[in-house]
């Protein structure tokens, strides 16, 4: 009734030296790679969302990049053969909300990271199952 869903709840404390947007992009790429690649949202949508996050986490992010990501999020939700794209889209949407201040910094060309290292232990990251760049997803 409250709009909640069952899913994996993960909490990881990032230190002040780590850019949360870079970490979210890494997780999004991992989640795209974990797909079975059996439906459009997983084959095209998840890699596209991860690519959008790479751009937003980069040095030359524009507000249009944020708008493109926000427009793509609902295109993968409730359209897949399973709930994997739904959960991934919710994770990304939540991260964009929680890390609004960091998104604003990146839009101004600044990043809070003081290290180029990574924080989250993502073992066995593999490429998307179809190896397609996400930029063609509309």
GROMACS .gro file of N, CA and C in nm:
model
  414
    1UNK      N    1   0.081  -0.119   0.000
    1UNK     CA    2   0.000   0.000   0.000
    1UNK      C    3   0.086   0.126   0.000
    2UNK      N    4   0.205   0.116   0.055
    2UNK     CA    5   0.293   0.232   0.064
    2UNK      C    6   0.380   0.248  -0.060
    3UNK      N    7   0.366   0.159  -0.157
    3UNK     CA    8   0.444   0.170  -0.280
    3UNK      C    9   0.579   0.101  -0.274
    4UNK      N   10   0.604   0.025  -0.170
    4UNK     CA   11   0.730  -0.045  -0.157
    4UNK      C   12   0.733  -0.172  -0.242
    5UNK      N   13   0.852  -0.220  -0.270
    5UNK     CA   14   0.869  -0.343  -0.345
    5UNK      C   15   0.972  -0.429  -0.274
    6UNK      N   16   0.965  -0.557  -0.299
    6UNK     CA   17   1.064  -0.649  -0.244
    6UNK      C   18   1.188  -0.642  -0.333
    7UNK      N   19   1.303  -0.634  -0.272
    7UNK     CA   20   1.427  -0.630  -0.348
    7UNK      C   21   1.546  -0.637  -0.255
    8UNK      N   22   1.662  -0.637  -0.313
    8UNK     CA   23   1.784  -0.642  -0.233
    8UNK      C   24   1.811  -0.503  -0.176
    9UNK      N   25   1.834  -0.498  -0.048
    9UNK     CA   26   1.870  -0.372   0.016
    9UNK      C   27   2.017  -0.373   0.049
   10UNK      N   28   2.090  -0.279  -0.004
   10UNK     CA   29   2.234  -0.274   0.017
   10UNK      C   30   2.271  -0.134   0.064
   11UNK      N   31   2.354  -0.130   0.164
   11UNK     CA   32   2.405  -0.004   0.216
   11UNK      C   33   2.556  -0.013   0.221
   12UNK      N   34   2.623   0.081   0.160
   12UNK     CA   35   2.768   0.082   0.160
   12UNK      C   36   2.812   0.225   0.189
   13UNK      N   37   2.893   0.241   0.290
   13UNK     CA   38   2.941   0.375   0.327
   13UNK      C   39   3.062   0.411   0.240
   14UNK      N   40   3.046   0.516   0.162
   14UNK     CA   41   3.156   0.564   0.079
   14UNK      C   42   3.232   0.671   0.157
   15UNK      N   43   3.363   0.669   0.146
   15UNK     CA   44   3.439   0.773   0.215
   15UNK      C   45   3.437   0.901   0.132
   16UNK      N   46   3.485   1.008   0.189
   16UNK     CA   47   3.479   1.139   0.124
   16UNK      C   48   3.568   1.148   0.001
   17UNK      N   49   3.658   1.053  -0.016
   17UNK     CA   50   3.749   1.056  -0.131
   17UNK      C   51   3.689   0.992  -0.256
   18UNK      N   52   3.577   0.925  -0.242
   18UNK     CA   53   3.519   0.845  -0.350
   18UNK      C   54   3.400   0.918  -0.411
   19UNK      N   55   3.395   0.922  -0.544
   19UNK     CA   56   3.282   0.983  -0.613
   19UNK      C   57   3.167   0.883  -0.620
   20UNK      N   58   3.054   0.915  -0.559
   20UNK     CA   59   2.942   0.822  -0.563
   20UNK      C   60   2.887   0.801  -0.704
   21UNK      N   61   2.896   0.901  -0.790
   21UNK     CA   62   2.845   0.884  -0.926
   21UNK      C   63   2.928   0.784  -1.005
   22UNK      N   64   3.059   0.786  -0.985
   22UNK     CA   65   3.143   0.686  -1.051
   22UNK      C   66   3.109   0.546  -1.002
   23UNK      N   67   3.083   0.534  -0.873
   23UNK     CA   68   3.048   0.403  -0.817
   23UNK      C   69   2.913   0.356  -0.869
   24UNK      N   70   2.817   0.446  -0.879
   24UNK     CA   71   2.684   0.410  -0.932
   24UNK      C   72   2.698   0.365  -1.078
   25UNK      N   73   2.780   0.434  -1.155
   25UNK     CA   74   2.802   0.395  -1.295
   25UNK      C   75   2.865   0.256  -1.302
   26UNK      N   76   2.962   0.228  -1.215
   26UNK     CA   77   3.024   0.095  -1.213
   26UNK      C   78   2.921  -0.013  -1.183
   27UNK      N   79   2.837   0.011  -1.083
   27UNK     CA   80   2.734  -0.088  -1.048
   27UNK      C   81   2.635  -0.104  -1.163
   28UNK      N   82   2.598   0.006  -1.228
   28UNK     CA   83   2.504  -0.001  -1.340
   28UNK      C   84   2.562  -0.085  -1.454
   29UNK      N   85   2.691  -0.068  -1.483
   29UNK     CA   86   2.754  -0.151  -1.586
   29UNK      C   87   2.756  -0.298  -1.544
   30UNK      N   88   2.784  -0.322  -1.417
   30UNK     CA   89   2.783  -0.460  -1.368
   30UNK      C   90   2.644  -0.520  -1.382
   31UNK      N   91   2.542  -0.443  -1.344
   31UNK     CA   92   2.404  -0.493  -1.353
   31UNK      C   93   2.365  -0.519  -1.498
   32UNK      N   94   2.409  -0.434  -1.590
   32UNK     CA   95   2.382  -0.458  -1.732
   32UNK      C   96   2.450  -0.587  -1.777
   33UNK      N   97   2.569  -0.613  -1.727
   33UNK     CA   98   2.641  -0.734  -1.763
   33UNK      C   99   2.583  -0.860  -1.702
   34UNK      N  100   2.509  -0.846  -1.594
   34UNK     CA  101   2.447  -0.961  -1.528
   34UNK      C  102   2.315  -1.002  -1.592
   35UNK      N  103   2.270  -0.928  -1.689
   35UNK     CA  104   2.145  -0.958  -1.758
   35UNK      C  105   2.157  -1.085  -1.841
   36UNK      N  106   2.045  -1.152  -1.859
   36UNK     CA  107   2.041  -1.267  -1.950
   36UNK      C  108   2.032  -1.223  -2.095
   37UNK      N  109   2.004  -1.095  -2.119
   37UNK     CA  110   1.997  -1.042  -2.254
   37UNK      C  111   1.881  -1.094  -2.335
   38UNK      N  112   1.770  -1.128  -2.269
   38UNK     CA  113   1.658  -1.191  -2.336
   38UNK      C  114   1.547  -1.094  -2.378
   39UNK      N  115   1.555  -0.970  -2.335
   39UNK     CA  116   1.449  -0.875  -2.371
   39UNK      C  117   1.513  -0.739  -2.400
   40UNK      N  118   1.437  -0.655  -2.465
   40UNK     CA  119   1.486  -0.522  -2.503
   40UNK      C  120   1.536  -0.437  -2.388
   41UNK      N  121   1.461  -0.429  -2.277
   41UNK     CA  122   1.510  -0.347  -2.167
   41UNK      C  123   1.648  -0.389  -2.116
   42UNK      N  124   1.675  -0.518  -2.113
   42UNK     CA  125   1.807  -0.564  -2.068
   42UNK      C  126   1.912  -0.552  -2.178
   43UNK      N  127   1.876  -0.586  -2.300
   43UNK     CA  128   1.974  -0.585  -2.410
   43UNK      C  129   2.016  -0.444  -2.447
   44UNK      N  130   1.922  -0.351  -2.447
   44UNK     CA  131   1.952  -0.217  -2.493
   44UNK      C  132   1.941  -0.112  -2.383
   45UNK      N  133   1.839  -0.125  -2.299
   45UNK     CA  134   1.812  -0.023  -2.198
   45UNK      C  135   1.916  -0.013  -2.090
   46UNK      N  136   1.954  -0.125  -2.029
   46UNK     CA  137   2.049  -0.120  -1.918
   46UNK      C  138   2.186  -0.070  -1.961
   47UNK      N  139   2.241  -0.116  -2.075
   47UNK     CA  140   2.368  -0.057  -2.120
   47UNK      C  141   2.356   0.093  -2.149
   48UNK      N  142   2.240   0.135  -2.200
   48UNK     CA  143   2.220   0.278  -2.226
   48UNK      C  144   2.221   0.359  -2.097
   49UNK      N  145   2.152   0.308  -1.996
   49UNK     CA  146   2.150   0.378  -1.867
   49UNK      C  147   2.290   0.387  -1.808
   50UNK      N  148   2.366   0.279  -1.817
   50UNK     CA  149   2.503   0.279  -1.765
   50UNK      C  150   2.590   0.378  -1.842
   51UNK      N  151   2.573   0.383  -1.974
   51UNK     CA  152   2.649   0.480  -2.054
   51UNK      C  153   2.612   0.623  -2.016
   52UNK      N  154   2.483   0.648  -1.994
   52UNK     CA  155   2.440   0.781  -1.951
   52UNK      C  156   2.506   0.819  -1.819
   53UNK      N  157   2.513   0.724  -1.727
   53UNK     CA  158   2.578   0.751  -1.598
   53UNK      C  159   2.726   0.781  -1.616
   54UNK      N  160   2.792   0.713  -1.708
   54UNK     CA  161   2.933   0.744  -1.736
   54UNK      C  162   2.949   0.890  -1.778
   55UNK      N  163   2.859   0.936  -1.864
   55UNK     CA  164   2.866   1.074  -1.911
   55UNK      C  165   2.842   1.171  -1.796
   56UNK      N  166   2.741   1.144  -1.715
   56UNK     CA  167   2.708   1.232  -1.603
   56UNK      C  168   2.821   1.234  -1.501
   57UNK      N  169   2.886   1.121  -1.480
   57UNK     CA  170   2.998   1.114  -1.385
   57UNK      C  171   3.126   1.173  -1.443
   58UNK      N  172   3.127   1.200  -1.572
   58UNK     CA  173   3.246   1.253  -1.638
   58UNK      C  174   3.263   1.403  -1.618
   59UNK      N  175   3.363   1.455  -1.684
   59UNK     CA  176   3.400   1.596  -1.665
   59UNK      C  177   3.317   1.692  -1.749
   60UNK      N  178   3.246   1.642  -1.848
   60UNK     CA  179   3.176   1.731  -1.940
   60UNK      C  180   3.025   1.707  -1.941
   61UNK      N  181   2.970   1.675  -1.826
   61UNK     CA  182   2.827   1.647  -1.816
   61UNK      C  183   2.746   1.773  -1.844
   62UNK      N  184   2.634   1.754  -1.909
   62UNK     CA  185   2.539   1.862  -1.939
   62UNK      C  186   2.404   1.825  -1.877
   63UNK      N  187   2.321   1.924  -1.855
   63UNK     CA  188   2.188   1.897  -1.803
   63UNK      C  189   2.109   1.808  -1.899
   64UNK      N  190   2.135   1.819  -2.029
   64UNK     CA  191   2.066   1.734  -2.126
   64UNK      C  192   2.100   1.586  -2.104
   65UNK      N  193   2.218   1.557  -2.050
   65UNK     CA  194   2.255   1.418  -2.018
   65UNK      C  195   2.168   1.365  -1.905
   66UNK      N  196   2.144   1.448  -1.805
   66UNK     CA  197   2.058   1.410  -1.692
   66UNK      C  198   1.915   1.390  -1.742
   67UNK      N  199   1.868   1.480  -1.828
   67UNK     CA  200   1.733   1.468  -1.883
   67UNK      C  201   1.718   1.339  -1.965
   68UNK      N  202   1.821   1.306  -2.044
   68UNK     CA  203   1.816   1.184  -2.125
   68UNK      C  204   1.806   1.061  -2.034
   69UNK      N  205   1.888   1.057  -1.928
   69UNK     CA  206   1.881   0.945  -1.834
   69UNK      C  207   1.744   0.936  -1.770
   70UNK      N  208   1.692   1.049  -1.724
   70UNK     CA  209   1.560   1.049  -1.659
   70UNK      C  210   1.450   1.008  -1.756
   71UNK      N  211   1.464   1.040  -1.884
   71UNK     CA  212   1.365   1.000  -1.984
   71UNK      C  213   1.374   0.850  -2.014
   72UNK      N  214   1.493   0.794  -2.005
   72UNK     CA  215   1.511   0.652  -2.036
   72UNK      C  216   1.469   0.561  -1.922
   73UNK      N  217   1.480   0.607  -1.798
   73UNK     CA  218   1.449   0.521  -1.684
   73UNK      C  219   1.311   0.455  -1.694
   74UNK      N  220   1.204   0.529  -1.722
   74UNK     CA  221   1.073   0.463  -1.729
   74UNK      C  222   1.057   0.372  -1.851
   75UNK      N  223   1.144   0.384  -1.949
   75UNK     CA  224   1.133   0.300  -2.068
   75UNK      C  225   1.174   0.156  -2.042
   76UNK      N  226   1.251   0.132  -1.936
   76UNK     CA  227   1.291  -0.005  -1.904
   76UNK      C  228   1.206  -0.066  -1.794
   77UNK      N  229   1.139   0.016  -1.717
   77UNK     CA  230   1.060  -0.034  -1.604
   77UNK      C  231   0.930  -0.099  -1.651
   78UNK      N  232   0.899  -0.214  -1.590
   78UNK     CA  233   0.773  -0.286  -1.616
   78UNK      C  234   0.762  -0.333  -1.761
   79UNK      N  235   0.874  -0.347  -1.831
   79UNK     CA  236   0.869  -0.389  -1.971
   79UNK      C  237   0.956  -0.510  -2.000
   80UNK      N  238   1.028  -0.557  -1.900
   80UNK     CA  239   1.119  -0.668  -1.921
   80UNK      C  240   1.053  -0.803  -1.899
   81UNK      N  241   1.126  -0.907  -1.933
   81UNK     CA  242   1.079  -1.043  -1.911
   81UNK      C  243   1.088  -1.085  -1.765
   82UNK      N  244   1.164  -1.009  -1.687
   82UNK     CA  245   1.178  -1.034  -1.543
   82UNK      C  246   1.187  -0.898  -1.474
   83UNK      N  247   1.223  -0.897  -1.350
   83UNK     CA  248   1.229  -0.772  -1.274
   83UNK      C  249   1.369  -0.712  -1.268
   84UNK      N  250   1.467  -0.773  -1.335
   84UNK     CA  251   1.603  -0.721  -1.332
   84UNK      C  252   1.611  -0.576  -1.383
   85UNK      N  253   1.552  -0.544  -1.499
   85UNK     CA  254   1.559  -0.405  -1.543
   85UNK      C  255   1.484  -0.310  -1.450
   86UNK      N  256   1.376  -0.356  -1.388
   86UNK     CA  257   1.302  -0.272  -1.293
   86UNK      C  258   1.389  -0.235  -1.174
   87UNK      N  259   1.453  -0.335  -1.116
   87UNK     CA  260   1.538  -0.310  -1.000
   87UNK      C  261   1.657  -0.222  -1.034
   88UNK      N  262   1.715  -0.244  -1.151
   88UNK     CA  263   1.829  -0.162  -1.193
   88UNK      C  264   1.786  -0.017  -1.213
   89UNK      N  265   1.673   0.004  -1.278
   89UNK     CA  266   1.623   0.140  -1.299
   89UNK      C  267   1.590   0.208  -1.167
   90UNK      N  268   1.531   0.134  -1.072
   90UNK     CA  269   1.502   0.192  -0.940
   90UNK      C  270   1.631   0.229  -0.868
   91UNK      N  271   1.732   0.143  -0.876
   91UNK     CA  272   1.861   0.172  -0.814
   91UNK      C  273   1.919   0.301  -0.872
   92UNK      N  274   1.919   0.314  -1.003
   92UNK     CA  275   1.975   0.432  -1.068
   92UNK      C  276   1.894   0.556  -1.033
   93UNK      N  277   1.761   0.546  -1.040
   93UNK     CA  278   1.676   0.660  -1.006
   93UNK      C  279   1.695   0.705  -0.863
   94UNK      N  280   1.705   0.610  -0.771
   94UNK     CA  281   1.728   0.644  -0.631
   94UNK      C  282   1.863   0.711  -0.613
   95UNK      N  283   1.965   0.657  -0.679
   95UNK     CA  284   2.099   0.716  -0.668
   95UNK      C  285   2.101   0.858  -0.722
   96UNK      N  286   2.033   0.883  -0.832
   96UNK     CA  287   2.029   1.019  -0.888
   96UNK      C  288   1.960   1.114  -0.792
   97UNK      N  289   1.861   1.065  -0.719
   97UNK     CA  290   1.792   1.148  -0.620
   97UNK      C  291   1.881   1.173  -0.498
   98UNK      N  292   1.939   1.066  -0.445
   98UNK     CA  293   2.021   1.077  -0.324
   98UNK      C  294   2.146   1.161  -0.350
   99UNK      N  295   2.204   1.148  -0.467
   99UNK     CA  296   2.329   1.218  -0.498
   99UNK      C  297   2.307   1.342  -0.584
  100UNK      N  298   2.196   1.412  -0.563
  100UNK     CA  299   2.167   1.534  -0.640
  100UNK      C  300   2.278   1.637  -0.629
  101UNK      N  301   2.333   1.653  -0.510
  101UNK     CA  302   2.440   1.752  -0.491
  101UNK      C  303   2.563   1.716  -0.574
  102UNK      N  304   2.596   1.589  -0.580
  102UNK     CA  305   2.710   1.546  -0.660
  102UNK      C  306   2.683   1.564  -0.809
  103UNK      N  307   2.559   1.537  -0.851
  103UNK     CA  308   2.522   1.561  -0.991
  103UNK      C  309   2.542   1.709  -1.023
  104UNK      N  310   2.498   1.797  -0.936
  104UNK     CA  311   2.515   1.941  -0.957
  104UNK      C  312   2.662   1.979  -0.968
  105UNK      N  313   2.747   1.919  -0.884
  105UNK     CA  314   2.892   1.946  -0.893
  105UNK      C  315   2.946   1.904  -1.029
  106UNK      N  316   2.906   1.786  -1.075
  106UNK     CA  317   2.954   1.737  -1.204
  106UNK      C  318   2.905   1.824  -1.319
  107UNK      N  319   2.785   1.875  -1.308
  107UNK     CA  320   2.733   1.964  -1.413
  107UNK      C  321   2.813   2.094  -1.420
  108UNK      N  322   2.876   2.130  -1.308
  108UNK     CA  323   2.962   2.250  -1.306
  108UNK      C  324   3.107   2.215  -1.338
  109UNK      N  325   3.133   2.089  -1.371
  109UNK     CA  326   3.267   2.047  -1.407
  109UNK      C  327   3.356   2.008  -1.291
  110UNK      N  328   3.297   1.982  -1.175
  110UNK     CA  329   3.374   1.946  -1.056
  110UNK      C  330   3.336   1.806  -1.011
  111UNK      N  331   3.430   1.740  -0.947
  111UNK     CA  332   3.405   1.608  -0.890
  111UNK      C  333   3.458   1.607  -0.748
  112UNK      N  334   3.384   1.543  -0.659
  112UNK     CA  335   3.422   1.539  -0.518
  112UNK      C  336   3.533   1.439  -0.490
  113UNK      N  337   3.564   1.352  -0.586
  113UNK     CA  338   3.662   1.247  -0.562
  113UNK      C  339   3.802   1.304  -0.549
  114UNK      N  340   3.876   1.250  -0.454
  114UNK     CA  341   4.017   1.287  -0.439
  114UNK      C  342   4.107   1.169  -0.470
  115UNK      N  343   4.047   1.061  -0.516
  115UNK     CA  344   4.122   0.942  -0.554
  115UNK      C  345   4.060   0.885  -0.681
  116UNK      N  346   4.140   0.819  -0.759
  116UNK     CA  347   4.086   0.755  -0.879
  116UNK      C  348   4.050   0.610  -0.853
  117UNK      N  349   4.062   0.567  -0.729
  117UNK     CA  350   4.030   0.430  -0.694
  117UNK      C  351   3.881   0.405  -0.688
  118UNK      N  352   3.845   0.281  -0.665
  118UNK     CA  353   3.705   0.243  -0.652
  118UNK      C  354   3.682   0.189  -0.512
  119UNK      N  355   3.559   0.195  -0.468
  119UNK     CA  356   3.527   0.154  -0.332
  119UNK      C  357   3.450   0.023  -0.327
  120UNK      N  358   3.357   0.004  -0.417
  120UNK     CA  359   3.270  -0.113  -0.410
  120UNK      C  360   3.338  -0.235  -0.470
  121UNK      N  361   3.334  -0.347  -0.400
  121UNK     CA  362   3.397  -0.469  -0.452
  121UNK      C  363   3.307  -0.539  -0.553
  122UNK      N  364   3.325  -0.508  -0.678
  122UNK     CA  365   3.243  -0.568  -0.784
  122UNK      C  366   3.331  -0.670  -0.856
  123UNK      N  367   3.316  -0.794  -0.818
  123UNK     CA  368   3.399  -0.900  -0.876
  123UNK      C  369   3.340  -0.948  -1.007
  124UNK      N  370   3.427  -0.984  -1.098
  124UNK     CA  371   3.384  -1.047  -1.222
  124UNK      C  372   3.299  -0.960  -1.311
  125UNK      N  373   3.324  -0.828  -1.312
  125UNK     CA  374   3.247  -0.744  -1.402
  125UNK      C  375   3.269  -0.794  -1.544
  126UNK      N  376   3.160  -0.813  -1.615
  126UNK     CA  377   3.169  -0.859  -1.752
  126UNK      C  378   3.093  -0.763  -1.841
  127UNK      N  379   3.123  -0.762  -1.970
  127UNK     CA  380   3.052  -0.670  -2.059
  127UNK      C  381   2.907  -0.711  -2.077
  128UNK      N  382   2.830  -0.620  -2.134
  128UNK     CA  383   2.690  -0.649  -2.165
  128UNK      C  384   2.683  -0.776  -2.249
  129UNK      N  385   2.578  -0.859  -2.232
  129UNK     CA  386   2.572  -0.987  -2.302
  129UNK      C  387   2.570  -0.975  -2.453
  130UNK      N  388   2.531  -0.862  -2.506
  130UNK     CA  389   2.528  -0.847  -2.651
  130UNK      C  390   2.635  -0.752  -2.700
  131UNK      N  391   2.706  -0.686  -2.610
  131UNK     CA  392   2.815  -0.598  -2.648
  131UNK      C  393   2.772  -0.477  -2.728
  132UNK      N  394   2.649  -0.434  -2.711
  132UNK     CA  395   2.600  -0.319  -2.786
  132UNK      C  396   2.618  -0.191  -2.707
  133UNK      N  397   2.662  -0.084  -2.773
  133UNK     CA  398   2.668   0.043  -2.702
  133UNK      C  399   2.527   0.091  -2.673
  134UNK      N  400   2.509   0.155  -2.561
  134UNK     CA  401   2.376   0.198  -2.521
  134UNK      C  402   2.324   0.320  -2.593
  135UNK      N  403   2.411   0.392  -2.665
  135UNK     CA  404   2.368   0.519  -2.720
  135UNK      C  405   2.258   0.508  -2.825
  136UNK      N  406   2.230   0.388  -2.875
  136UNK     CA  407   2.126   0.372  -2.976
  136UNK      C  408   1.988   0.348  -2.917
  137UNK      N  409   1.978   0.337  -2.785
  137UNK     CA  410   1.850   0.311  -2.720
  137UNK      C  411   1.768   0.439  -2.716
  138UNK      N  412   1.643   0.432  -2.758
  138UNK     CA  413   1.558   0.551  -2.757
  138UNK      C  414   1.429   0.518  -2.688
   0.00000   0.00000   0.00000
